[in-house]
CSV table of N, CA and C in Angstrom, one decimal:
chain,number,residue,atom,x,y,z
A,21,UNK,N,227.1,159.2,-8.0
A,21,UNK,CA,226.2,159.8,-7.0
A,21,UNK,C,225.6,158.6,-6.2
A,22,UNK,N,225.8,158.6,-4.9
A,22,UNK,CA,225.1,157.5,-4.1
A,22,UNK,C,224.0,158.1,-3.3
A,23,UNK,N,223.0,157.3,-3.1
A,23,UNK,CA,221.9,157.8,-2.3
A,23,UNK,C,221.8,156.9,-1.1
A,24,UNK,N,221.8,157.5,0.1
A,24,UNK,CA,221.8,156.8,1.4
A,24,UNK,C,220.4,156.9,1.9
A,25,UNK,N,219.9,155.8,2.4
A,25,UNK,CA,218.6,155.7,3.1
A,25,UNK,C,218.9,155.5,4.6
A,26,UNK,N,218.2,156.4,5.3
A,26,UNK,CA,218.5,156.3,6.8
A,26,UNK,C,217.9,155.0,7.4
A,27,UNK,N,218.5,154.7,8.5
A,27,UNK,CA,218.0,153.5,9.2
A,27,UNK,C,216.5,153.6,9.7
A,28,UNK,N,216.1,154.9,10.0
A,28,UNK,CA,214.8,155.1,10.5
A,28,UNK,C,213.8,154.8,9.3
A,29,UNK,N,214.2,155.2,8.1
A,29,UNK,CA,213.3,155.0,6.9
A,29,UNK,C,213.2,153.5,6.6
A,30,UNK,N,214.3,152.8,6.8
A,30,UNK,CA,214.2,151.3,6.5
A,30,UNK,C,213.3,150.6,7.6
A,31,UNK,N,213.5,151.0,8.8
A,31,UNK,CA,212.7,150.4,9.9
A,31,UNK,C,211.2,150.8,9.7
A,32,UNK,N,210.9,152.0,9.3
A,32,UNK,CA,209.5,152.4,9.1
A,32,UNK,C,208.9,151.7,7.9
A,33,UNK,N,209.6,151.5,6.8
A,33,UNK,CA,209.1,150.7,5.7
A,33,UNK,C,208.9,149.3,6.0
A,34,UNK,N,209.8,148.7,6.7
A,34,UNK,CA,209.7,147.3,7.2
A,34,UNK,C,208.5,147.1,8.1
A,35,UNK,N,208.3,148.0,9.0
A,35,UNK,CA,207.2,148.0,9.9
A,35,UNK,C,205.8,148.1,9.2
A,36,UNK,N,205.7,149.0,8.2
A,36,UNK,CA,204.5,149.1,7.5
A,36,UNK,C,204.2,147.8,6.7
A,37,UNK,N,205.2,147.2,6.1
A,37,UNK,CA,204.9,146.0,5.3
A,37,UNK,C,204.5,144.9,6.3
A,38,UNK,N,205.2,144.8,7.4
A,38,UNK,CA,204.8,143.7,8.4
A,38,UNK,C,203.4,143.9,8.9
A,39,UNK,N,203.0,145.1,9.2
A,39,UNK,CA,201.6,145.3,9.7
A,39,UNK,C,200.6,145.0,8.6
A,40,UNK,N,200.9,145.3,7.4
A,40,UNK,CA,200.0,145.0,6.3
A,40,UNK,C,199.8,143.5,6.1
A,41,UNK,N,200.9,142.8,6.2
A,41,UNK,CA,200.8,141.3,6.1
A,41,UNK,C,200.1,140.7,7.3
A,42,UNK,N,200.3,141.3,8.5
A,42,UNK,CA,199.6,140.8,9.7
A,42,UNK,C,198.1,141.0,9.6
A,43,UNK,N,197.6,142.2,9.1
A,43,UNK,CA,196.2,142.4,9.0
A,43,UNK,C,195.6,141.5,7.9
A,44,UNK,N,196.2,141.4,6.7
A,44,UNK,CA,195.7,140.5,5.7
A,44,UNK,C,195.7,139.0,6.1
A,45,UNK,N,196.7,138.6,6.8
A,45,UNK,CA,196.8,137.2,7.3
A,45,UNK,C,195.7,136.9,8.4
A,46,UNK,N,195.5,137.9,9.3
A,46,UNK,CA,194.4,137.7,10.3
A,46,UNK,C,193.0,137.6,9.6
A,47,UNK,N,192.8,138.5,8.6
A,47,UNK,CA,191.5,138.4,8.0
A,47,UNK,C,191.3,137.1,7.2
A,48,UNK,N,192.4,136.7,6.6
A,48,UNK,CA,192.3,135.4,5.8
A,48,UNK,C,192.1,134.2,6.7
A,49,UNK,N,192.8,134.2,7.8
A,49,UNK,CA,192.7,133.0,8.8
A,49,UNK,C,191.3,133.0,9.5
A,50,UNK,N,190.8,134.2,9.8
A,50,UNK,CA,189.5,134.2,10.5
A,50,UNK,C,188.3,134.0,9.6
A,51,UNK,N,188.5,133.9,8.3
A,51,UNK,CA,187.5,133.6,7.3
A,51,UNK,C,186.7,134.8,6.8
A,52,UNK,N,187.2,136.0,7.1
A,52,UNK,CA,186.5,137.2,6.7
A,52,UNK,C,186.9,137.6,5.3
A,53,UNK,N,187.9,137.1,4.8
A,53,UNK,CA,188.3,137.5,3.4
A,53,UNK,C,189.3,136.6,2.8
A,54,UNK,N,189.3,136.6,1.5
A,54,UNK,CA,190.2,135.8,0.8
A,54,UNK,C,191.0,136.8,-0.1
A,55,UNK,N,192.3,136.4,-0.3
A,55,UNK,CA,193.2,137.3,-1.0
A,55,UNK,C,192.9,137.3,-2.5
A,56,UNK,N,192.5,136.2,-3.0
A,56,UNK,CA,192.4,136.1,-4.5
A,56,UNK,C,191.1,135.8,-5.1
A,57,UNK,N,190.1,135.6,-4.3
A,57,UNK,CA,188.7,135.3,-4.8
A,57,UNK,C,187.7,136.4,-4.4
A,58,UNK,N,186.8,136.6,-5.2
A,58,UNK,CA,185.7,137.5,-4.9
A,58,UNK,C,184.6,136.7,-4.2
A,59,UNK,N,183.8,137.4,-3.4
A,59,UNK,CA,182.7,136.7,-2.8
A,59,UNK,C,181.4,137.6,-2.9
A,60,UNK,N,180.3,137.0,-2.7
A,60,UNK,CA,179.0,137.6,-2.8
A,60,UNK,C,178.3,137.5,-1.4
A,61,UNK,N,177.7,138.5,-0.9
A,61,UNK,CA,177.0,138.5,0.4
A,61,UNK,C,175.5,138.2,0.2
A,62,UNK,N,175.0,137.3,1.0
A,62,UNK,CA,173.6,137.0,1.1
A,62,UNK,C,173.2,137.1,2.6
A,63,UNK,N,171.9,137.2,2.9
A,63,UNK,CA,171.4,137.3,4.3
A,63,UNK,C,170.3,136.2,4.5
A,64,UNK,N,170.2,136.0,5.8
A,64,UNK,CA,169.1,135.1,6.3
A,64,UNK,C,168.6,135.6,7.6
A,65,UNK,N,167.3,135.5,7.9
A,65,UNK,CA,166.7,135.9,9.2
A,65,UNK,C,166.5,134.6,10.0
A,66,UNK,N,167.2,134.5,11.2
A,66,UNK,CA,167.1,133.4,12.0
A,66,UNK,C,166.5,133.7,13.4
A,67,UNK,N,165.7,132.8,14.0
A,67,UNK,CA,165.1,133.1,15.3
A,67,UNK,C,166.1,132.9,16.4
A,68,UNK,N,167.2,132.0,16.2
A,68,UNK,CA,168.1,131.7,17.2
A,68,UNK,C,169.5,131.5,16.5
A,69,UNK,N,170.5,132.0,17.2
A,69,UNK,CA,171.9,131.9,16.6
A,69,UNK,C,172.8,131.2,17.6
A,70,UNK,N,172.3,130.3,18.4
A,70,UNK,CA,173.1,129.5,19.3
A,70,UNK,C,174.1,128.8,18.5
A,71,UNK,N,175.4,128.9,18.9
A,71,UNK,CA,176.5,128.2,18.2
A,71,UNK,C,176.8,128.7,16.8
A,72,UNK,N,176.2,129.8,16.4
A,72,UNK,CA,176.5,130.5,15.1
A,72,UNK,C,177.3,131.7,15.4
A,73,UNK,N,178.4,131.9,14.7
A,73,UNK,CA,179.3,133.0,14.9
A,73,UNK,C,180.0,133.4,13.6
A,74,UNK,N,180.8,134.5,13.6
A,74,UNK,CA,181.5,134.8,12.4
A,74,UNK,C,182.4,133.6,12.1
A,75,UNK,N,182.5,133.4,10.8
A,75,UNK,CA,183.3,132.3,10.2
A,75,UNK,C,182.6,130.9,10.4
A,76,UNK,N,181.4,130.8,10.8
A,76,UNK,CA,180.6,129.6,10.7
A,76,UNK,C,180.5,129.2,9.3
A,77,UNK,N,180.7,127.9,8.9
A,77,UNK,CA,180.7,127.6,7.5
A,77,UNK,C,179.3,127.5,6.9
A,78,UNK,N,179.2,127.8,5.6
A,78,UNK,CA,178.0,127.7,4.8
A,78,UNK,C,178.2,126.6,3.8
A,79,UNK,N,177.3,125.6,3.9
A,79,UNK,CA,177.5,124.3,3.1
A,79,UNK,C,176.5,124.2,2.0
A,80,UNK,N,176.9,123.6,0.9
A,80,UNK,CA,175.9,123.2,-0.1
A,80,UNK,C,176.3,121.8,-0.5
A,81,UNK,N,175.3,120.9,-0.2
A,81,UNK,CA,175.5,119.4,-0.4
A,81,UNK,C,176.8,118.9,0.2
A,82,UNK,N,177.1,119.4,1.4
A,82,UNK,CA,178.3,119.0,2.2
A,82,UNK,C,179.6,119.7,1.9
A,83,UNK,N,179.5,120.6,0.9
A,83,UNK,CA,180.7,121.3,0.4
A,83,UNK,C,180.7,122.7,0.9
A,84,UNK,N,181.8,123.2,1.5
A,84,UNK,CA,181.8,124.5,2.0
A,84,UNK,C,181.9,125.6,0.9
A,85,UNK,N,180.9,126.4,0.8
A,85,UNK,CA,180.8,127.4,-0.2
A,85,UNK,C,181.0,128.9,0.3
A,86,UNK,N,181.0,129.0,1.7
A,86,UNK,CA,181.2,130.3,2.2
A,86,UNK,C,181.2,130.3,3.7
A,87,UNK,N,181.2,131.5,4.3
A,87,UNK,CA,181.3,131.7,5.8
A,87,UNK,C,180.3,132.8,6.2
A,88,UNK,N,179.9,132.7,7.5
A,88,UNK,CA,179.1,133.8,8.1
A,88,UNK,C,180.0,134.9,8.4
A,89,UNK,N,179.6,136.1,8.0
A,89,UNK,CA,180.5,137.3,8.2
A,89,UNK,C,179.9,138.3,9.3
A,90,UNK,N,178.6,138.3,9.5
A,90,UNK,CA,178.1,139.2,10.5
A,90,UNK,C,176.7,138.7,11.0
A,91,UNK,N,176.5,139.1,12.3
A,91,UNK,CA,175.2,138.8,12.9
A,91,UNK,C,174.7,140.0,13.6
A,92,UNK,N,173.5,140.4,13.2
A,92,UNK,CA,172.9,141.6,13.8
A,92,UNK,C,171.6,141.2,14.5
A,93,UNK,N,171.3,141.8,15.7
A,93,UNK,CA,170.1,141.5,16.4
A,93,UNK,C,169.0,142.5,16.0
A,94,UNK,N,167.8,142.0,15.7
A,94,UNK,CA,166.7,142.9,15.4
A,94,UNK,C,165.8,142.9,16.7
A,95,UNK,N,166.0,143.8,17.6
A,95,UNK,CA,165.2,143.8,18.8
A,95,UNK,C,163.7,143.9,18.7
A,96,UNK,N,163.3,144.7,17.7
A,96,UNK,CA,161.9,144.9,17.5
A,96,UNK,C,161.1,143.6,17.1
A,97,UNK,N,161.8,142.7,16.3
A,97,UNK,CA,161.1,141.5,15.9
A,97,UNK,C,161.6,140.3,16.7
A,98,UNK,N,162.7,140.4,17.5
A,98,UNK,CA,163.2,139.3,18.2
A,98,UNK,C,163.9,138.3,17.4
A,99,UNK,N,164.5,138.6,16.3
A,99,UNK,CA,165.3,137.7,15.5
A,99,UNK,C,166.6,138.2,15.1
A,100,UNK,N,167.4,137.5,14.3
A,100,UNK,CA,168.7,137.9,14.0
A,100,UNK,C,168.9,137.9,12.5
A,101,UNK,N,169.6,138.9,12.0
A,101,UNK,CA,170.0,139.0,10.5
A,101,UNK,C,171.4,138.4,10.5
A,102,UNK,N,171.5,137.3,9.7
A,102,UNK,CA,172.9,136.7,9.6
A,102,UNK,C,173.3,136.9,8.1
A,103,UNK,N,174.5,137.6,8.0
A,103,UNK,CA,175.0,137.8,6.7
A,103,UNK,C,176.1,136.8,6.4
A,104,UNK,N,176.2,136.3,5.2
A,104,UNK,CA,177.2,135.4,4.9
A,104,UNK,C,177.7,135.6,3.5
A,105,UNK,N,179.0,135.3,3.2
A,105,UNK,CA,179.6,135.4,1.9
A,105,UNK,C,179.7,134.1,1.3
A,106,UNK,N,179.3,134.1,0.0
A,106,UNK,CA,179.4,132.9,-0.8
A,106,UNK,C,180.7,133.1,-1.7
A,107,UNK,N,181.7,132.3,-1.5
A,107,UNK,CA,183.0,132.5,-2.2
A,107,UNK,C,183.0,131.7,-3.5
A,108,UNK,N,182.2,130.7,-3.6
A,108,UNK,CA,182.2,129.8,-4.8
A,108,UNK,C,181.3,130.5,-5.9
A,109,UNK,N,181.7,130.3,-7.1
A,109,UNK,CA,180.9,130.9,-8.2
A,109,UNK,C,179.8,129.9,-8.6
A,110,UNK,N,178.7,129.9,-7.8
A,110,UNK,CA,177.6,129.1,-8.1
A,110,UNK,C,176.3,129.9,-8.4
A,111,UNK,N,175.4,129.4,-9.2
A,111,UNK,CA,174.1,130.0,-9.4
A,111,UNK,C,173.2,129.7,-8.4
A,112,UNK,N,172.6,130.7,-7.7
A,112,UNK,CA,171.6,130.4,-6.6
A,112,UNK,C,170.2,130.9,-7.1
A,113,UNK,N,169.3,130.0,-7.2
A,113,UNK,CA,167.9,130.4,-7.6
A,113,UNK,C,167.3,131.3,-6.5
A,114,UNK,N,166.3,132.2,-6.9
A,114,UNK,CA,165.7,133.1,-6.0
A,114,UNK,C,165.0,132.5,-4.9
A,115,UNK,N,164.4,131.3,-5.1
A,115,UNK,CA,163.6,130.6,-4.0
A,115,UNK,C,164.5,129.6,-3.2
A,116,UNK,N,165.8,129.8,-3.2
A,116,UNK,CA,166.7,129.0,-2.4
A,116,UNK,C,166.5,129.2,-0.9
A,117,UNK,N,166.9,128.3,-0.1
A,117,UNK,CA,166.7,128.5,1.4
A,117,UNK,C,167.9,128.1,2.2
A,118,UNK,N,167.9,128.5,3.4
A,118,UNK,CA,169.0,128.3,4.4
A,118,UNK,C,168.4,127.6,5.6
A,119,UNK,N,169.2,126.7,6.1
A,119,UNK,CA,168.7,126.0,7.4
A,119,UNK,C,170.0,125.8,8.2
A,120,UNK,N,169.8,125.9,9.6
A,120,UNK,CA,170.8,125.6,10.5
A,120,UNK,C,170.9,124.1,10.8
A,121,UNK,N,172.1,123.6,10.6
A,121,UNK,CA,172.3,122.1,10.8
A,121,UNK,C,173.4,121.9,11.8
A,122,UNK,N,173.5,120.7,12.4
A,122,UNK,CA,174.6,120.4,13.2
A,122,UNK,C,175.8,119.9,12.4
A,123,UNK,N,177.0,120.4,12.7
A,123,UNK,CA,178.2,120.0,12.0
A,123,UNK,C,178.7,118.7,12.6
A,124,UNK,N,179.8,118.2,12.0
A,124,UNK,CA,180.3,116.9,12.4
A,124,UNK,C,180.8,116.9,13.8
A,125,UNK,N,181.5,117.9,14.3
A,125,UNK,CA,182.1,118.0,15.6
A,125,UNK,C,181.3,118.7,16.6
A,126,UNK,N,180.0,118.8,16.4
A,126,UNK,CA,179.1,119.3,17.4
A,126,UNK,C,178.8,120.8,17.2
A,127,UNK,N,179.4,121.5,16.3
A,127,UNK,CA,179.1,122.9,16.1
A,127,UNK,C,177.9,123.0,15.1
A,128,UNK,N,177.6,124.2,14.7
A,128,UNK,CA,176.5,124.4,13.7
A,128,UNK,C,177.1,124.9,12.4
A,129,UNK,N,176.3,124.7,11.4
A,129,UNK,CA,176.6,125.3,10.1
A,129,UNK,C,175.3,125.7,9.4
A,130,UNK,N,175.4,126.5,8.4
A,130,UNK,CA,174.3,126.9,7.6
A,130,UNK,C,174.3,126.0,6.3
A,131,UNK,N,173.1,125.4,6.0
A,131,UNK,CA,173.0,124.5,4.9
A,131,UNK,C,172.2,125.3,3.8
A,132,UNK,N,172.8,125.5,2.7
A,132,UNK,CA,172.2,126.2,1.5
A,132,UNK,C,171.5,125.2,0.7
A,133,UNK,N,170.2,125.3,0.4
A,133,UNK,CA,169.5,124.4,-0.4
A,133,UNK,C,169.0,125.2,-1.6
A,134,UNK,N,169.3,124.8,-2.8
A,134,UNK,CA,168.9,125.5,-4.0
A,134,UNK,C,167.5,125.2,-4.3
A,135,UNK,N,166.8,126.2,-4.8
A,135,UNK,CA,165.4,126.1,-5.2
A,135,UNK,C,165.4,125.8,-6.7
A,136,UNK,N,164.2,125.9,-7.3
A,136,UNK,CA,164.0,125.5,-8.7
A,136,UNK,C,163.6,126.7,-9.6
A,137,UNK,N,163.7,127.9,-9.1
A,137,UNK,CA,163.3,129.1,-9.8
A,137,UNK,C,164.3,129.4,-10.9
A,138,UNK,N,163.8,129.9,-12.0
A,138,UNK,CA,164.6,130.2,-13.1
A,138,UNK,C,165.4,131.5,-12.8
A,139,UNK,N,164.7,132.4,-12.1
A,139,UNK,CA,165.4,133.7,-11.7
A,139,UNK,C,166.4,133.5,-10.6
A,140,UNK,N,167.6,134.1,-10.8
A,140,UNK,CA,168.6,133.9,-9.8
A,140,UNK,C,168.5,135.0,-8.7
A,141,UNK,N,169.1,134.7,-7.6
A,141,UNK,CA,169.1,135.6,-6.4
A,141,UNK,C,170.0,136.8,-6.7
A,142,UNK,N,169.6,138.0,-6.3
A,142,UNK,CA,170.5,139.2,-6.4
A,142,UNK,C,171.3,139.2,-5.1
A,143,UNK,N,172.5,139.4,-5.2
A,143,UNK,CA,173.4,139.4,-4.1
A,143,UNK,C,173.1,140.6,-3.2
A,144,UNK,N,173.0,140.3,-1.9
A,144,UNK,CA,172.6,141.3,-0.9
A,144,UNK,C,171.2,141.1,-0.4
A,145,UNK,N,170.5,140.2,-1.1
A,145,UNK,CA,169.1,139.9,-0.7
A,145,UNK,C,169.0,138.9,0.4
A,146,UNK,N,167.8,138.7,0.9
A,146,UNK,CA,167.6,137.7,2.0
A,146,UNK,C,167.0,136.5,1.5
A,147,UNK,N,167.5,135.3,1.9
A,147,UNK,CA,167.0,134.0,1.5
A,147,UNK,C,166.0,133.5,2.5
A,148,UNK,N,165.2,132.6,2.1
A,148,UNK,CA,164.2,131.9,2.9
A,148,UNK,C,164.9,131.1,4.0
A,149,UNK,N,164.3,131.1,5.2
A,149,UNK,CA,164.9,130.3,6.3
A,149,UNK,C,163.9,129.2,6.6
A,150,UNK,N,164.5,127.9,6.7
A,150,UNK,CA,163.7,126.8,6.9
A,150,UNK,C,164.0,126.2,8.3
A,151,UNK,N,163.0,125.9,9.1
A,151,UNK,CA,163.2,125.3,10.4
A,151,UNK,C,163.2,123.8,10.2
A,152,UNK,N,163.8,123.1,11.2
A,152,UNK,CA,163.8,121.6,11.2
A,152,UNK,C,162.4,121.1,11.5
């Protein structure tokens, strides 16, 4: 007994697989997601987001530990809520801070500075923002 698969079914299955890989590849390349690692989201409130956009790097001691994932404007207060994912498995004390710094090639990045608190930050919370 032989089972024949129609050409339309083969084309449909191949198209579905191709679209899935296209979406996963786009998200991976744009810094929005990683295929094999989990990430934790944190927030910061910034007065100015000039040169900050999605996929702006988050650095800790010069090492990239995450990316900016979302920027929302708070019109009532005139500032911006910046969400970023930390993909590295690092312990972040509750009194840690974030500062906007210039990157090597003229862009901006967020610099994560660890505090000295024994209590660790809960993911989804907002970190302290430090101005220059």
